[in-house]
Structure formats: C-alpha cells, structure tokens
CSV table of C-alpha atoms and ligand atoms in Angstrom, one decimal:
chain,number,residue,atom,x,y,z
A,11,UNK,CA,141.4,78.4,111.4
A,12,UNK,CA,137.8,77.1,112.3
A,13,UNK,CA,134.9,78.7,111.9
A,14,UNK,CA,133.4,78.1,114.9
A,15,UNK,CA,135.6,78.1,117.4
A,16,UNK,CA,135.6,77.5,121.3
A,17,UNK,CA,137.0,79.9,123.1
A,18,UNK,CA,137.3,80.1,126.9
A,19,UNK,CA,137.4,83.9,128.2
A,20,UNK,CA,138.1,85.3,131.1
A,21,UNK,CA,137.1,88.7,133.0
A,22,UNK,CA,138.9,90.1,135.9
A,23,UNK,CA,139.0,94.0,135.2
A,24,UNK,CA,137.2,95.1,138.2
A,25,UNK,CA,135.1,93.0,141.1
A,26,UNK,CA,133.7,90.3,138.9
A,27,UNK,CA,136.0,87.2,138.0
A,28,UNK,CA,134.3,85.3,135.0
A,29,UNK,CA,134.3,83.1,132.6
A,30,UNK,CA,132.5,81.8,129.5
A,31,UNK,CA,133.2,79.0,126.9
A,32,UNK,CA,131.6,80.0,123.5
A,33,UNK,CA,131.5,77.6,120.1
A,34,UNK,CA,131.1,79.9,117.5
A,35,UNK,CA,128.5,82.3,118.3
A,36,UNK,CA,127.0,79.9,120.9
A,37,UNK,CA,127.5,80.7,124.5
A,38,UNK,CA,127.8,77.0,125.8
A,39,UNK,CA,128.7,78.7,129.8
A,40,UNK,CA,128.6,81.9,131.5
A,41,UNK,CA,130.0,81.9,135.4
A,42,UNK,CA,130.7,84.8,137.6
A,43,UNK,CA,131.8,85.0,141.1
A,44,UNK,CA,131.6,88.7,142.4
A,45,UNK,CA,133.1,90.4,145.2
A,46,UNK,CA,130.8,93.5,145.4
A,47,UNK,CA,129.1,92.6,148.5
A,48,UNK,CA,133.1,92.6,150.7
A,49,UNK,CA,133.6,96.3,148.5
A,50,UNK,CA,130.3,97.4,149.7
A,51,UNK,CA,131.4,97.4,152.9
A,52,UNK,CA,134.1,100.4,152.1
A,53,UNK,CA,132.1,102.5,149.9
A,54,UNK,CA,133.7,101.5,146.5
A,55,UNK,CA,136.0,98.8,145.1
A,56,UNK,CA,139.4,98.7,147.3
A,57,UNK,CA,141.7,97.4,144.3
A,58,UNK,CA,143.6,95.2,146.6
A,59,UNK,CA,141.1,93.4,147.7
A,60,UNK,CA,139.4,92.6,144.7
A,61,UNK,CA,143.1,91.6,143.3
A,62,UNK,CA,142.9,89.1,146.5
A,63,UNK,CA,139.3,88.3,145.8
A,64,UNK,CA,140.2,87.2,141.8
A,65,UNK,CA,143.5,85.5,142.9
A,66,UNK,CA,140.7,83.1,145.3
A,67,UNK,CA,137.9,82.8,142.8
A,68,UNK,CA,139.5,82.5,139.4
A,69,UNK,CA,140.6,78.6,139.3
A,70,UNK,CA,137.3,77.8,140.5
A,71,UNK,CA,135.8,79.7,137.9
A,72,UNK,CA,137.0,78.8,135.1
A,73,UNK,CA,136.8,75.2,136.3
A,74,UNK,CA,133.1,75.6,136.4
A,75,UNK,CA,132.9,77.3,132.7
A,76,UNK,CA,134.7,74.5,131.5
A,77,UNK,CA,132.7,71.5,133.2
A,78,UNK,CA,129.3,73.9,132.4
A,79,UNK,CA,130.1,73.7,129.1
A,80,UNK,CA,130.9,70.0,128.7
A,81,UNK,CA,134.0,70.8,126.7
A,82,UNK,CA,137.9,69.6,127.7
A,83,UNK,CA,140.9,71.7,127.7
A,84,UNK,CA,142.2,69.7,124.7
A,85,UNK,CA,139.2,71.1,122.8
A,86,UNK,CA,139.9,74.7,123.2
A,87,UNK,CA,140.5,76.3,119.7
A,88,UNK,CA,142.0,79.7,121.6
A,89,UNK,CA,142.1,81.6,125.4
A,90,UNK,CA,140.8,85.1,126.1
A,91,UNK,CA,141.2,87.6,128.2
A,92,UNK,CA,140.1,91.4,129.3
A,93,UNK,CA,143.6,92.3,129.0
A,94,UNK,CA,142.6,96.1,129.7
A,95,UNK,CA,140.7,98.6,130.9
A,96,UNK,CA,140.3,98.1,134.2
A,97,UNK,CA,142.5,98.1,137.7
A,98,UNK,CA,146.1,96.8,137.4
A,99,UNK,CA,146.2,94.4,139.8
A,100,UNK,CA,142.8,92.8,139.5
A,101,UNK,CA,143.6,92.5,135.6
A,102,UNK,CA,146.9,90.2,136.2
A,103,UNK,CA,145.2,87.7,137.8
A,104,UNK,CA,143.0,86.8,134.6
A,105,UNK,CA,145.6,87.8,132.3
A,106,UNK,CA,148.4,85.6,134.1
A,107,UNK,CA,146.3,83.1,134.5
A,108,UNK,CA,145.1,83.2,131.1
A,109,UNK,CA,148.7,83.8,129.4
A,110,UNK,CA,149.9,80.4,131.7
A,111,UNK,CA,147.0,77.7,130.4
A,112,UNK,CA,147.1,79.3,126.3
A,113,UNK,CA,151.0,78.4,127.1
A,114,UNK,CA,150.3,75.1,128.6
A,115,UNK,CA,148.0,74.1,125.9
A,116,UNK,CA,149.9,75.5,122.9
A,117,UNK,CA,147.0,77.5,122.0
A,118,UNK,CA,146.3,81.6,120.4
A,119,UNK,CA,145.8,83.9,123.4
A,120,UNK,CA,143.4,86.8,122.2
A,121,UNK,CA,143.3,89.9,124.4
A,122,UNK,CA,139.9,91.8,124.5
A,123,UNK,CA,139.4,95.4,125.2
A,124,UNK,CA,136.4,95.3,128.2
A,125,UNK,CA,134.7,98.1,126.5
A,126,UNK,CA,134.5,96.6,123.2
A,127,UNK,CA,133.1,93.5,125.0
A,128,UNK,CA,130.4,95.6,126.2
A,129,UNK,CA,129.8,96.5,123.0
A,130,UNK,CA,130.2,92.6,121.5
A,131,UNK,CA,127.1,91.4,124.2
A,132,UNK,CA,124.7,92.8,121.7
A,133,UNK,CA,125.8,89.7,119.3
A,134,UNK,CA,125.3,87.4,121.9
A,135,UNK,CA,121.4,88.3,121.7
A,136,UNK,CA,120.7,88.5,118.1
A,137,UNK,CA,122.6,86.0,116.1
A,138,UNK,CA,121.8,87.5,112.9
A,139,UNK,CA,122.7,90.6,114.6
A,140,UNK,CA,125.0,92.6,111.5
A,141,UNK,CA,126.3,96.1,111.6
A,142,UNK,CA,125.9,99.1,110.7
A,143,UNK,CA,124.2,100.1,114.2
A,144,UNK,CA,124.3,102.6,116.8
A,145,UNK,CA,125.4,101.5,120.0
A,146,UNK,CA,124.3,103.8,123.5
A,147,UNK,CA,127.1,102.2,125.9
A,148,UNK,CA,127.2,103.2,129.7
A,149,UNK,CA,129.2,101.8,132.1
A,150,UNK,CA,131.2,102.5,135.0
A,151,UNK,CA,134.0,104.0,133.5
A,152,UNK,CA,132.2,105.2,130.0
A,153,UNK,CA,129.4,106.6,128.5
A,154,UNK,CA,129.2,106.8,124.6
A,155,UNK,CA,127.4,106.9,121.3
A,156,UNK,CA,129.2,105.0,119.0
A,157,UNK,CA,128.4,104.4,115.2
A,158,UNK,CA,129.9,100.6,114.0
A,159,UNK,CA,130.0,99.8,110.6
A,160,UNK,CA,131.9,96.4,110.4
A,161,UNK,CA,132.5,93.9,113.0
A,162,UNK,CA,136.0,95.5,114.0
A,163,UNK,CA,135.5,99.7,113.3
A,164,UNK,CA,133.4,102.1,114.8
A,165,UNK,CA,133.2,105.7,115.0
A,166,UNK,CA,132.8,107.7,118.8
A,167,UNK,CA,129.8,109.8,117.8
A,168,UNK,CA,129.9,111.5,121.1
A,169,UNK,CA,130.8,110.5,124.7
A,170,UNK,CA,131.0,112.1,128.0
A,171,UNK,CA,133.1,115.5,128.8
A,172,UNK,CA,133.2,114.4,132.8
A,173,UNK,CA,132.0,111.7,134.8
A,174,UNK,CA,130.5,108.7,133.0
A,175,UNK,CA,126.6,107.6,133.9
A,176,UNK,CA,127.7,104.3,136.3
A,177,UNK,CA,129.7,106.8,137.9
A,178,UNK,CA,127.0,109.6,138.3
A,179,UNK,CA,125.4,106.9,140.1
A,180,UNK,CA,127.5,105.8,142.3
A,181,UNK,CA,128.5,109.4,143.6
A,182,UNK,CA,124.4,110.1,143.8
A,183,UNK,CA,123.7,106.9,145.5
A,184,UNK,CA,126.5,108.5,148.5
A,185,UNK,CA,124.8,111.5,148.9
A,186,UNK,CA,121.8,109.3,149.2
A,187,UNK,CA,123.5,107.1,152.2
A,188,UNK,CA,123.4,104.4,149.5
A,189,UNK,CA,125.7,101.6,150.0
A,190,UNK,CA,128.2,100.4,146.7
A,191,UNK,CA,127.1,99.5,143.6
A,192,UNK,CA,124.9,102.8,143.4
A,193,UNK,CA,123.2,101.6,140.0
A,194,UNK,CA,120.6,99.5,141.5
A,195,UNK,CA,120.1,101.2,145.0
A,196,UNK,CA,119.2,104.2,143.0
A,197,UNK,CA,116.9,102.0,140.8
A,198,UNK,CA,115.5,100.4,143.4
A,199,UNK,CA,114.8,104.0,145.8
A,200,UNK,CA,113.5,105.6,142.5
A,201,UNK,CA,110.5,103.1,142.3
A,202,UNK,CA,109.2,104.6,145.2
A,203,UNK,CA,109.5,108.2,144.5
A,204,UNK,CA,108.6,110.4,141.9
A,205,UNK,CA,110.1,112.7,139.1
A,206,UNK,CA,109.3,116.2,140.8
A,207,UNK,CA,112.7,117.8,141.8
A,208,UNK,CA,113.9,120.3,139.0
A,209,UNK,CA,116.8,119.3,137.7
A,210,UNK,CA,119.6,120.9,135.0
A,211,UNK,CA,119.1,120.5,131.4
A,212,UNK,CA,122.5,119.1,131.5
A,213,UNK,CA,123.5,119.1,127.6
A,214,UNK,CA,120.1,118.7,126.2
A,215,UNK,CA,119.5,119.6,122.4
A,216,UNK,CA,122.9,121.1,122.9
A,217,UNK,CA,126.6,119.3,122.6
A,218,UNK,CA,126.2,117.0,119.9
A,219,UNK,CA,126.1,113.2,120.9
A,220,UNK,CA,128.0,114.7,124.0
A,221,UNK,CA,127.2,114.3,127.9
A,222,UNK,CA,127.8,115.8,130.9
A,223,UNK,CA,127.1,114.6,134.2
A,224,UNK,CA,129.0,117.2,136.8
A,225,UNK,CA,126.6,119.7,136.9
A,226,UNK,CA,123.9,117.4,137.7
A,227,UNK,CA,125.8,116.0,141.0
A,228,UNK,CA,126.4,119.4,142.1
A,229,UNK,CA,123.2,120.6,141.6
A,230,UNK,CA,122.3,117.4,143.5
A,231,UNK,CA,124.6,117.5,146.1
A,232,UNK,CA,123.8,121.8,146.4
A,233,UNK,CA,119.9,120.7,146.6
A,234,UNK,CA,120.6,118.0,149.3
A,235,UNK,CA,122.5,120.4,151.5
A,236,UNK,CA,120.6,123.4,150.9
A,237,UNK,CA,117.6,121.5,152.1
A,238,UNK,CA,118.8,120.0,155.3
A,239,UNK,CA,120.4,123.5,156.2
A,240,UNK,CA,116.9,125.0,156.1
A,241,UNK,CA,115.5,122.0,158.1
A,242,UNK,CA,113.3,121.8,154.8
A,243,UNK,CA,111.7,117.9,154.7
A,244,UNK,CA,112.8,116.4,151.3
A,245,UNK,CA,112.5,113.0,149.4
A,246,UNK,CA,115.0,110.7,149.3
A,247,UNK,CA,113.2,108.5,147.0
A,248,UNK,CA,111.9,111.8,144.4
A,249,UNK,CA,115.7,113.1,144.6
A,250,UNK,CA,116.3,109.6,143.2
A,251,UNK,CA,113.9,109.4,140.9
A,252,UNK,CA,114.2,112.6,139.5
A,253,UNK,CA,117.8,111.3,139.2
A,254,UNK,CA,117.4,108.7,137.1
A,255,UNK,CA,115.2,110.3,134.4
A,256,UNK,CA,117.5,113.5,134.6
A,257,UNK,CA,120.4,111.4,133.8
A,258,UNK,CA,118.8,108.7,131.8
A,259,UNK,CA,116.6,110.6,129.3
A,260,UNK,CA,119.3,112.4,127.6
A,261,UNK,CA,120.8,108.9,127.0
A,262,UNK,CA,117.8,107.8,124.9
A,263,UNK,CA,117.0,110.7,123.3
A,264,UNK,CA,120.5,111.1,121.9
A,265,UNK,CA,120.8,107.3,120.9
A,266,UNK,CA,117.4,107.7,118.7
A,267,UNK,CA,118.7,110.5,117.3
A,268,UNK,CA,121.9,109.4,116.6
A,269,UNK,CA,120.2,106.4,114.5
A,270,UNK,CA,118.4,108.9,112.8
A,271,UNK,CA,120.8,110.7,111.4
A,272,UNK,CA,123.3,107.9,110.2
A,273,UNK,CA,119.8,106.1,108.8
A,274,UNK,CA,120.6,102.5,109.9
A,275,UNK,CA,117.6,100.8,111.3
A,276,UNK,CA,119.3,99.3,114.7
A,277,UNK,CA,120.0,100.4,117.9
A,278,UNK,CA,121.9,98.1,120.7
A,279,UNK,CA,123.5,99.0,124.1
A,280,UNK,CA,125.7,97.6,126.3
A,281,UNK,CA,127.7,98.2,129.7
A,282,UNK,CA,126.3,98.2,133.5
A,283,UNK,CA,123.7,101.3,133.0
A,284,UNK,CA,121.9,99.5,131.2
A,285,UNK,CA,120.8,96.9,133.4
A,286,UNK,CA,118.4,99.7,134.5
A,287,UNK,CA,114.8,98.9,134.3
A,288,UNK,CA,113.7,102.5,133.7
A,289,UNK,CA,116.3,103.2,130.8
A,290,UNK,CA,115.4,99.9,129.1
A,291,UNK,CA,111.5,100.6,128.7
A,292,UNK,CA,112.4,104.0,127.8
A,293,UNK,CA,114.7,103.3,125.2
A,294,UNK,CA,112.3,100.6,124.2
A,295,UNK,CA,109.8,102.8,123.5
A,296,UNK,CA,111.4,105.6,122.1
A,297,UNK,CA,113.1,102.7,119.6
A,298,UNK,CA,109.6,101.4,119.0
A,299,UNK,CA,108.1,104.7,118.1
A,300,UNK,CA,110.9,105.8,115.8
A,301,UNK,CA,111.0,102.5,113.9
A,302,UNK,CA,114.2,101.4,114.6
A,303,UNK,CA,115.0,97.6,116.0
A,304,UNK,CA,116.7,97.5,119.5
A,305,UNK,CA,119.2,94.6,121.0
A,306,UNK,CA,119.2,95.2,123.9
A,307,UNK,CA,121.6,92.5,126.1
A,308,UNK,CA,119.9,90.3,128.9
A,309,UNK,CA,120.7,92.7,132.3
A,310,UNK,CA,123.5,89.9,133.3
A,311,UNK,CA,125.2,90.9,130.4
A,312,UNK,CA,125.3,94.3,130.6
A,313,UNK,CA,126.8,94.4,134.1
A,314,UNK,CA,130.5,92.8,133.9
A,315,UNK,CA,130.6,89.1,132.5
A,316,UNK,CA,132.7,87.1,130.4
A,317,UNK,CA,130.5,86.1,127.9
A,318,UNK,CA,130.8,89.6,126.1
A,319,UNK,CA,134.1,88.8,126.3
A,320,UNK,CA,134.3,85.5,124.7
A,321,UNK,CA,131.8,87.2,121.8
A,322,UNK,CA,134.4,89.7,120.9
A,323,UNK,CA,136.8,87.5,121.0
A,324,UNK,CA,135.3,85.6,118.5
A,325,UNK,CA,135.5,88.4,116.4
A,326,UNK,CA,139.1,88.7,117.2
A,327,UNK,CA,139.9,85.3,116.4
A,328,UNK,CA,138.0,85.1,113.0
A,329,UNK,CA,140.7,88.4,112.0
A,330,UNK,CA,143.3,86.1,113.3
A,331,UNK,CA,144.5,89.0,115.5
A,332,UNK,CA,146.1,87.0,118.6
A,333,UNK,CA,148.3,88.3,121.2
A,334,UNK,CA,151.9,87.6,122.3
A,335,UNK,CA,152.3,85.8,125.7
A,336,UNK,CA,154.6,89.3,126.6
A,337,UNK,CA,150.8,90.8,126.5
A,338,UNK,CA,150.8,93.2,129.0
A,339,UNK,CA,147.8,94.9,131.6
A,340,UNK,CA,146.6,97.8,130.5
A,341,UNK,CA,144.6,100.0,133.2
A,342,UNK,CA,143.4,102.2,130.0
A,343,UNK,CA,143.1,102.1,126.6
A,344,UNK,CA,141.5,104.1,124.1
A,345,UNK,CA,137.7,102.9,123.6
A,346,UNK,CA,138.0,102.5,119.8
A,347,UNK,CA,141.6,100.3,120.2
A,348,UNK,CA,140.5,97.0,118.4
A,349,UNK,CA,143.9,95.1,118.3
A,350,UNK,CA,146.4,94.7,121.1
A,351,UNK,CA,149.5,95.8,118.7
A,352,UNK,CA,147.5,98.8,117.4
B,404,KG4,O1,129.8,97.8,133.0
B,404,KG4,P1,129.9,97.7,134.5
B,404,KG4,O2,129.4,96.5,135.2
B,404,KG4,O3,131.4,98.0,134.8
B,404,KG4,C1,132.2,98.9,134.1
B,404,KG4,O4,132.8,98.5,133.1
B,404,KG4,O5,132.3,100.0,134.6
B,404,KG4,O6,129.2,99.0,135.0
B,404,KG4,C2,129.1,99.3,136.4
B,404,KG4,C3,128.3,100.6,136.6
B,404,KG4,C4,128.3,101.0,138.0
B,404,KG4,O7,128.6,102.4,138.0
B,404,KG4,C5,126.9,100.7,138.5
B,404,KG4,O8,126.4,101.6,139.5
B,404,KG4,C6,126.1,100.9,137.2
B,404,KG4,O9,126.9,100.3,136.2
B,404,KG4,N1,124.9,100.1,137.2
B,404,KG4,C7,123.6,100.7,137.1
B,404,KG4,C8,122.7,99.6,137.3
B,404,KG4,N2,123.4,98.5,137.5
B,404,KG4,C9,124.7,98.8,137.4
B,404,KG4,N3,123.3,102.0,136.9
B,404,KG4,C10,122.0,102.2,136.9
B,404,KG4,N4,121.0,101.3,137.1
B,404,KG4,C11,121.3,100.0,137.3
B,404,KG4,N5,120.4,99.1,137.5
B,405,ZN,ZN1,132.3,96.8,132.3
C-alpha cells in the first residue's frame, strides 16, 4: 500500500458527472460537466435525463481529469466511485464505468458514500486539517450536525426531522417563480431585498442539534397566497431574504454551539448550502467571535464534485477498505455508513 496514492474518482449521483485525480492529499484535477441548465427547464432533475446526460459526458470527463492531471492509467494506485446516495440510474453510469476500468487495470475499486464526501472536502482545504471537529453539512438531500472524532467515525449530533435546507430552497425558489437549482436564485433575489417578513422560530433554542424546515414553507407558501388573495403588494426579493436568514441562522447558531459543547476548537462544513454567500460570512463571524477555526470548502466544492470524492477515498484506501466489483448502486444509505460491506 502507498502512502500517497493517486486515485481517480468519479461522481455521478445526481446532475453533475465528475472527476478528480488526487496524489495523496493533493488534488492534481478537478472536472465537472453539469446538466442543470437541460433540468432547469422541467422544474427539477428528470432522473432519466440526467442518466442520459452522464452516459454522454462521463468518457470525456474522466478523459480530461486524467490528461489535467498529467498522470497515465498505468499510474493509477486505485478507482473511486459515489457508489450511493443518489438516483439509481444516474449512479450506474459512474459506477459501471468505474467497476469496468478498476477491472481493466487490475486495480482496488473504493466505493464512496456522497455524503461523507461532502464531509471529506473540508480536508481538501486544510492539509493539516485533523479531527475532532464539528461539521454543519447541508445539501440537497441532508442537513446535519455531525461530531467526527477520527478520520472514519462520527457521531449525528442532530439533523433534520423533514425537508433538508437545499431542499427548503428549492421548494421556496417555486413559490418564488424561480427556475431549478433554487440555492442561488434565492441567493441572488435575497441581495436585493431585505429581512422584514416575520417568519417562524422554526426549532430555535429548542430540539437539540435538530431542524425543521416544513413549517417555514408553509408559513411561506400561506404568506404568499394570503397576500395575493387580498391584492396586498408584497416583495419578492424581502420574502427571499427573509428566507434565507430564517433558514440559515439556525444553521450557524447551532453549529457554534455544537462546538461549544464538545470543546474542540474547529468547525468545517460541507454540501451545496454552503456555497451560500450569506451563510458563509455568517458562520464566519459567528466562528470568529466564538474562537473557534472554520474550514470552510471553496463554493465549487461544496456543490457536487469529485474531488470530495477522491479525498475520502483516500481515507478509504489508507484503511484498505476496497469494494468488490459485485458493488452495487445504492439510492440511500445511512449518512454515518463508512464502509461498503458495513
Ligand atoms: O450538495 P449538493 O450539490 O447536492 C446534494 O448532495 O444534494 O446540494 C444541492 C443543494 C440544492 O438544493 C441547491 O439549491 C442548494 O444545494 N444550493 C444552495 C446554493 N447553491 C446550491 N442553497 C443556498 N444557496 C446557494 N448558493
Ligand atoms: Zn451532494
């Protein structure tokens, strides 16, 4: 086994077919080809389309990581893949295509749980990055507080009891007449409004390390209705920014306080939320005032990638915990599975 590696990953869970080539804890490439723009134009991602849309991009992709990187097939130490969470169909093509070349080349596979990559970007920014740290992760699918204390074991501090935060976002940015990916719309409309619209407490000072975000759509989606019924003028761009610091705020305050209480000194985040401007310089500060020291991922790799892939897979291949070729999709898996035979 080497110590540094290279690994070649690849990321095909949802609309974003990637992948990275890493030596060690070097990124030497990072390539992404997304289909977000064709799923805008339906509202959401259409899963056979963005199987199609993987099945078109992925050779070219991973050709580009490979020449990007200046390194050879014959140099690859291992081959990894988002083997799960994520859409069936758009996860086959990466994994199938992965499976093939780590045959072809007579090298480990390593299948990566895409939430734990999220959580794995954080290394990618600070090499001498160690745990214990607190980890705020939203995404899409997730949102979480999670406590690591090695490399491969965390504890779920709290999470969501409903909808995660990307999702909050993307049901908001509807109502709003926003078009797919909500994230950024929303980010972009809440710039120009203000934070003036009363919104729920949601689970403030309440729940634990828990979230909820249904009350705060309805409430939303009640406010935007109730308004227009009574002709009443309203804000597009105050509803939106009273949005994002109802739905954001709770995720910083909760994160700080989390460190707090397990007294380690570091904070990171990872997953497509925060690629938010406003939750960045919030938790920023809040980090900065409480003492602790935040890594916080570049915005490309909080949003999907293959990078924070290939750096968990690192992690994965230092344990020596590799997959069989029989490795199967897995649309989901629980967010603290480390190891695909667990
Ligand atoms: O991590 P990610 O790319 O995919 C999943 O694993 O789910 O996260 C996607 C989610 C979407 O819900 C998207 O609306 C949200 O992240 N997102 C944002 C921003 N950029 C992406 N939410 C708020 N502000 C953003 N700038
Ligand atoms: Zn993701």
């Amino acid at each position: 086994m080497k110590v540094d590696p290279v690994i070649l990953a690849i990321e095909s869970s949802c609309d974003e077919t990637a992948a990275a080539v890493i030596r060690g804890r070097m990124l030497l490439s990072d390539e992404i080809v997304s289909s977000a723009e064709i799923q805008a134009k339906y509202g959401g991602v259409v899963p056979e389309i963005a199987s199609r849309a993987h099945t078109d991009a992925i050779g070219e992709v991973v050709s580009r990581a490979l020449r990007a990187a200046n390194v050879g097939c014959a140099e690859l130490d291992a081959v990894a893949v988002t083997y799960g969470a994520g859409l069936l169909g758009a996860l086959l093509v990466g994994l199938s295509f992965a499976k093939g070349l780590a045959y072809a080349l007579n090298i480990p596979l390593i299948g990566v749980n895409h939430i734990r990559g999220h959580l794995a970007a954080a290394y990618l920014e600070d090499e001498s990055l160690k745990p214990p740290f607190v980890t705020l992760l939203a995404s899409g699918g997730h949102t979480a507080i999670l406590f690591t204390k090695t490399e491969r074991e965390f504890e779920i501090l709290g999470g969501t009891r409903d909808d995660a935060a990307g999702e909050a976002f993307d049901k908001i940015a509807r109502v709003l007449s926003l078009p797919y990916p909500g994230g950024p719309q929303i980010e972009a409309l809440a710039r120009k409004g203000k934070n003036v619209v009363p919104m729920p407490k949601m689970l403030k000072g309440q729940g634990g390390y828990d979230f909820s975000y249904s009350g705060l759509k309805t409430h939303i989606i009640n406010y935007v209705h109730t308004m227009s019924q009574k002709g009443v003028a309203w804000s597009r761009e105050d509803v939106a920014c009273s949005f994002q610091h109802a739905a954001l705020d709770i995720l910083v305050e909760k994160t700080v306080e989390a460190a707090r209480e397990k007294g380690c000194g570091t904070v990171t985040a990872g997953g497509g939320v925060v690629a938010n401007g406003y939750l960045r310089e919030s938790l920023s500060s809040a980090c900065a005032a409480a003492g602790l020291k935040l890594v916080l991922p570049s915005k490309r790799r909080c949003t999907d990638n293959a990078a924070m892939i290939a750096a968990e897979a690192l992690v994965q291949y230092r344990a020596q915990n590799f997959a069989p070729l029989t490795l199967n999709a897995a649309p989901s898996i629980p967010l603290n599975r480390c190891s695909v035979s667990e």
